[in-house]
């Protein structure tokens, strides 16, 4: 059972959208199906204007465990002024985890608000570069696994890269699933 009798969102503790969002924030241990069921119950229980009002009050902390739900509410029910508030909140929270910042910025992409803010435009560009780099590293790791006898070509390519850029590339590869090809590549890299 995903929602138990004592947490079905009934009674005085859950009479507001804010209280239900608090429950999401206060229970990071809930698995994804339970969080989804709770969010669905939240949406079904309250009118959009109450939901968006609760989401607006939480824009100051987009790093919390309720932030995903807040962003989903803004995506579903947000108006132009809500997106402007989201943009201001992002500028005020430069230390957000990259995944959360990317989620929020992706909501603003079609509004034109990213282009209006140099801080947001720079952050959006940096996050997209990181995503592109991670995709490239994943492709390299996959290539090394498909052809474990051929790590010399990527090794030679890495030799042509500026020394200060090699560390982040190697660290990124270290975060990929390891197999014999990637292990051999990293072993050979240690000797070059």
mmCIF file of C-alpha atoms in Angstrom:
data_model
loop_
_atom_site.group_PDB
_atom_site.id
_atom_site.type_symbol
_atom_site.label_atom_id
_atom_site.label_comp_id
_atom_site.label_asym_id
_atom_site.label_seq_id
_atom_site.Cartn_x
_atom_site.Cartn_y
_atom_site.Cartn_z
ATOM 1 C CA UNK A 1 0.000 0.000 0.000
ATOM 2 C CA UNK A 2 1.506 3.306 -1.057
ATOM 3 C CA UNK A 3 -0.671 5.624 1.022
ATOM 4 C CA UNK A 4 -1.425 4.275 4.455
ATOM 5 C CA UNK A 5 -4.540 5.020 6.459
ATOM 6 C CA UNK A 6 -2.733 7.540 8.660
ATOM 7 C CA UNK A 7 -1.192 9.519 5.818
ATOM 8 C CA UNK A 8 -3.918 9.733 3.196
ATOM 9 C CA UNK A 9 -3.884 13.490 3.400
ATOM 10 C CA UNK A 10 -7.015 13.647 5.552
ATOM 11 C CA UNK A 11 -7.494 15.473 8.820
ATOM 12 C CA UNK A 12 -6.128 18.733 10.207
ATOM 13 C CA UNK A 13 -2.479 17.974 9.466
ATOM 14 C CA UNK A 14 -3.142 17.863 5.722
ATOM 15 C CA UNK A 15 -5.772 20.542 5.205
ATOM 16 C CA UNK A 16 -3.470 22.672 3.054
ATOM 17 C CA UNK A 17 -1.259 22.069 0.028
ATOM 18 C CA UNK A 18 1.628 23.414 2.109
ATOM 19 C CA UNK A 19 1.177 20.669 4.689
ATOM 20 C CA UNK A 20 1.217 18.028 1.976
ATOM 21 C CA UNK A 21 4.343 19.566 0.429
ATOM 22 C CA UNK A 22 5.875 19.573 3.924
ATOM 23 C CA UNK A 23 5.272 15.826 4.066
ATOM 24 C CA UNK A 24 7.208 15.377 0.810
ATOM 25 C CA UNK A 25 10.032 17.517 2.200
ATOM 26 C CA UNK A 26 10.050 15.753 5.569
ATOM 27 C CA UNK A 27 10.136 12.240 4.108
ATOM 28 C CA UNK A 28 13.095 11.947 1.718
ATOM 29 C CA UNK A 29 13.096 8.209 2.448
ATOM 30 C CA UNK A 30 9.828 7.733 0.532
ATOM 31 C CA UNK A 31 10.405 5.800 -2.674
ATOM 32 C CA UNK A 32 9.355 7.159 -6.059
ATOM 33 C CA UNK A 33 5.973 5.347 -6.278
ATOM 34 C CA UNK A 34 4.961 6.670 -2.865
ATOM 35 C CA UNK A 35 6.064 10.219 -3.723
ATOM 36 C CA UNK A 36 4.120 10.019 -7.010
ATOM 37 C CA UNK A 37 0.986 8.769 -5.253
ATOM 38 C CA UNK A 38 1.293 11.579 -2.706
ATOM 39 C CA UNK A 39 1.719 14.166 -5.467
ATOM 40 C CA UNK A 40 -1.289 12.769 -7.355
ATOM 41 C CA UNK A 41 -3.340 13.002 -4.154
ATOM 42 C CA UNK A 42 -2.177 16.603 -3.672
ATOM 43 C CA UNK A 43 -3.258 17.550 -7.212
ATOM 44 C CA UNK A 44 -6.624 15.831 -6.857
ATOM 45 C CA UNK A 45 -7.382 17.389 -3.491
ATOM 46 C CA UNK A 46 -6.770 21.115 -4.064
ATOM 47 C CA UNK A 47 -7.685 23.668 -6.744
ATOM 48 C CA UNK A 48 -4.885 25.001 -8.988
ATOM 49 C CA UNK A 49 -4.840 28.467 -7.397
ATOM 50 C CA UNK A 50 -4.141 26.983 -3.942
ATOM 51 C CA UNK A 51 -1.464 24.696 -5.374
ATOM 52 C CA UNK A 52 0.350 27.494 -7.192
ATOM 53 C CA UNK A 53 0.140 29.749 -4.113
ATOM 54 C CA UNK A 54 1.827 27.026 -2.044
ATOM 55 C CA UNK A 55 4.472 26.534 -4.733
ATOM 56 C CA UNK A 56 5.229 30.275 -4.871
ATOM 57 C CA UNK A 57 5.851 30.369 -1.122
ATOM 58 C CA UNK A 58 8.534 27.685 -1.542
ATOM 59 C CA UNK A 59 10.557 29.253 -4.337
ATOM 60 C CA UNK A 60 13.151 30.453 -1.816
ATOM 61 C CA UNK A 61 14.367 26.880 -1.238
ATOM 62 C CA UNK A 62 14.584 24.962 -4.496
ATOM 63 C CA UNK A 63 17.119 22.591 -2.960
ATOM 64 C CA UNK A 64 14.628 20.904 -0.619
ATOM 65 C CA UNK A 65 13.023 17.501 -0.996
ATOM 66 C CA UNK A 66 9.754 19.160 -1.985
ATOM 67 C CA UNK A 67 11.321 21.187 -4.820
ATOM 68 C CA UNK A 68 10.571 18.637 -7.532
ATOM 69 C CA UNK A 69 6.875 18.820 -6.649
ATOM 70 C CA UNK A 70 7.044 22.626 -6.513
ATOM 71 C CA UNK A 71 8.544 22.746 -10.010
ATOM 72 C CA UNK A 72 5.916 20.337 -11.312
ATOM 73 C CA UNK A 73 3.172 22.560 -9.909
ATOM 74 C CA UNK A 74 4.725 25.613 -11.557
ATOM 75 C CA UNK A 75 5.004 23.755 -14.841
ATOM 76 C CA UNK A 76 1.355 22.694 -14.697
ATOM 77 C CA UNK A 77 -0.274 25.845 -13.341
ATOM 78 C CA UNK A 78 2.261 28.663 -13.631
ATOM 79 C CA UNK A 79 1.477 32.033 -15.150
ATOM 80 C CA UNK A 80 4.030 34.544 -16.525
ATOM 81 C CA UNK A 81 4.491 36.238 -13.144
ATOM 82 C CA UNK A 82 5.169 32.861 -11.494
ATOM 83 C CA UNK A 83 7.877 32.120 -14.049
ATOM 84 C CA UNK A 84 9.406 35.539 -13.329
ATOM 85 C CA UNK A 85 9.458 34.667 -9.624
ATOM 86 C CA UNK A 86 11.103 31.341 -10.472
ATOM 87 C CA UNK A 87 13.774 33.160 -12.491
ATOM 88 C CA UNK A 88 14.473 35.516 -9.573
ATOM 89 C CA UNK A 89 14.627 32.557 -7.178
ATOM 90 C CA UNK A 90 17.181 30.810 -9.401
ATOM 91 C CA UNK A 91 19.395 33.895 -9.499
ATOM 92 C CA UNK A 92 19.208 34.065 -5.692
ATOM 93 C CA UNK A 93 20.210 30.379 -5.345
ATOM 94 C CA UNK A 94 23.458 29.899 -7.282
ATOM 95 C CA UNK A 95 24.435 26.839 -5.226
ATOM 96 C CA UNK A 96 21.565 24.582 -6.266
ATOM 97 C CA UNK A 97 22.486 21.039 -7.295
ATOM 98 C CA UNK A 98 22.993 20.984 -11.086
ATOM 99 C CA UNK A 99 20.089 18.597 -11.702
ATOM 100 C CA UNK A 100 17.652 20.838 -9.839
ATOM 101 C CA UNK A 101 18.954 24.013 -11.495
ATOM 102 C CA UNK A 102 18.618 22.339 -14.911
ATOM 103 C CA UNK A 103 15.018 21.287 -14.137
ATOM 104 C CA UNK A 104 14.075 24.821 -13.139
ATOM 105 C CA UNK A 105 15.894 26.440 -16.050
ATOM 106 C CA UNK A 106 14.252 24.067 -18.508
ATOM 107 C CA UNK A 107 10.877 25.415 -17.337
ATOM 108 C CA UNK A 108 12.082 28.929 -18.149
ATOM 109 C CA UNK A 109 13.564 28.078 -21.546
ATOM 110 C CA UNK A 110 10.435 28.833 -23.583
ATOM 111 C CA UNK A 111 9.565 31.988 -21.620
ATOM 112 C CA UNK A 112 12.500 34.106 -22.806
ATOM 113 C CA UNK A 113 13.478 34.818 -19.201
ATOM 114 C CA UNK A 114 16.813 33.010 -19.500
ATOM 115 C CA UNK A 115 17.959 35.345 -22.259
ATOM 116 C CA UNK A 116 16.905 38.385 -20.209
ATOM 117 C CA UNK A 117 19.197 37.452 -17.322
ATOM 118 C CA UNK A 118 22.965 37.205 -17.884
ATOM 119 C CA UNK A 119 23.292 35.039 -14.750
ATOM 120 C CA UNK A 120 20.663 32.571 -15.927
ATOM 121 C CA UNK A 121 21.958 32.510 -19.500
ATOM 122 C CA UNK A 122 25.481 31.709 -18.303
ATOM 123 C CA UNK A 123 24.233 29.050 -15.905
ATOM 124 C CA UNK A 124 22.032 27.448 -18.589
ATOM 125 C CA UNK A 125 24.966 27.317 -21.002
ATOM 126 C CA UNK A 126 27.281 25.801 -18.365
ATOM 127 C CA UNK A 127 24.740 23.156 -17.376
ATOM 128 C CA UNK A 128 24.144 22.182 -20.990
ATOM 129 C CA UNK A 129 27.911 21.905 -21.558
ATOM 130 C CA UNK A 130 28.197 19.597 -18.540
ATOM 131 C CA UNK A 131 25.377 17.452 -19.891
ATOM 132 C CA UNK A 132 27.038 17.336 -23.319
ATOM 133 C CA UNK A 133 30.381 16.424 -21.722
ATOM 134 C CA UNK A 134 28.776 13.663 -19.658
ATOM 135 C CA UNK A 135 27.174 12.298 -22.818
ATOM 136 C CA UNK A 136 30.539 12.374 -24.589
ATOM 137 C CA UNK A 137 32.222 10.569 -21.696
ATOM 138 C CA UNK A 138 29.467 7.979 -21.652
ATOM 139 C CA UNK A 139 29.954 7.465 -25.394
ATOM 140 C CA UNK A 140 33.728 7.097 -24.902
ATOM 141 C CA UNK A 141 33.217 4.569 -22.101
ATOM 142 C CA UNK A 142 30.755 2.649 -24.286
ATOM 143 C CA UNK A 143 33.212 2.693 -27.196
ATOM 144 C CA UNK A 144 35.965 1.354 -24.945
ATOM 145 C CA UNK A 145 33.703 -1.485 -23.836
ATOM 146 C CA UNK A 146 32.710 -2.374 -27.391
ATOM 147 C CA UNK A 147 36.342 -2.514 -28.527
ATOM 148 C CA UNK A 148 38.420 -3.408 -25.449
ATOM 149 C CA UNK A 149 41.465 -4.171 -27.611
ATOM 150 C CA UNK A 150 41.576 -0.664 -28.997
ATOM 151 C CA UNK A 151 42.147 1.832 -26.166
ATOM 152 C CA UNK A 152 45.132 3.309 -27.993
ATOM 153 C CA UNK A 153 43.112 5.635 -30.215
ATOM 154 C CA UNK A 154 41.321 7.325 -27.285
ATOM 155 C CA UNK A 155 44.596 7.338 -25.362
ATOM 156 C CA UNK A 156 46.338 9.159 -28.218
ATOM 157 C CA UNK A 157 43.436 11.607 -28.470
ATOM 158 C CA UNK A 158 43.703 12.332 -24.762
ATOM 159 C CA UNK A 159 47.388 13.128 -25.281
ATOM 160 C CA UNK A 160 46.382 16.019 -27.552
ATOM 161 C CA UNK A 161 44.182 17.597 -24.892
ATOM 162 C CA UNK A 162 45.473 20.377 -22.656
ATOM 163 C CA UNK A 163 46.875 18.950 -19.399
ATOM 164 C CA UNK A 164 44.470 20.927 -17.171
ATOM 165 C CA UNK A 165 41.501 19.373 -18.997
ATOM 166 C CA UNK A 166 42.671 15.764 -18.629
ATOM 167 C CA UNK A 167 41.822 15.508 -14.924
ATOM 168 C CA UNK A 168 38.113 16.293 -15.323
ATOM 169 C CA UNK A 169 37.885 13.899 -18.273
ATOM 170 C CA UNK A 170 39.511 11.103 -16.291
ATOM 171 C CA UNK A 171 37.307 11.869 -13.280
ATOM 172 C CA UNK A 172 34.254 11.764 -15.536
ATOM 173 C CA UNK A 173 35.294 8.415 -16.965
ATOM 174 C CA UNK A 174 35.807 7.139 -13.436
ATOM 175 C CA UNK A 175 32.125 7.815 -12.802
ATOM 176 C CA UNK A 176 31.031 5.612 -15.715
ATOM 177 C CA UNK A 177 30.167 1.922 -15.326
ATOM 178 C CA UNK A 178 33.451 0.041 -15.528
ATOM 179 C CA UNK A 179 34.167 -2.883 -17.748
ATOM 180 C CA UNK A 180 37.356 -4.439 -19.094
ATOM 181 C CA UNK A 181 37.818 -1.828 -21.853
ATOM 182 C CA UNK A 182 37.538 1.178 -19.567
ATOM 183 C CA UNK A 183 39.726 -0.450 -16.919
ATOM 184 C CA UNK A 184 42.410 -1.173 -19.523
ATOM 185 C CA UNK A 185 42.212 2.407 -20.814
ATOM 186 C CA UNK A 186 42.628 3.858 -17.317
ATOM 187 C CA UNK A 187 45.466 1.407 -16.565
ATOM 188 C CA UNK A 188 47.331 2.425 -19.722
ATOM 189 C CA UNK A 189 46.661 6.059 -18.959
ATOM 190 C CA UNK A 190 48.428 5.669 -15.625
ATOM 191 C CA UNK A 191 51.613 4.659 -17.462
ATOM 192 C CA UNK A 192 51.620 7.501 -20.005
#
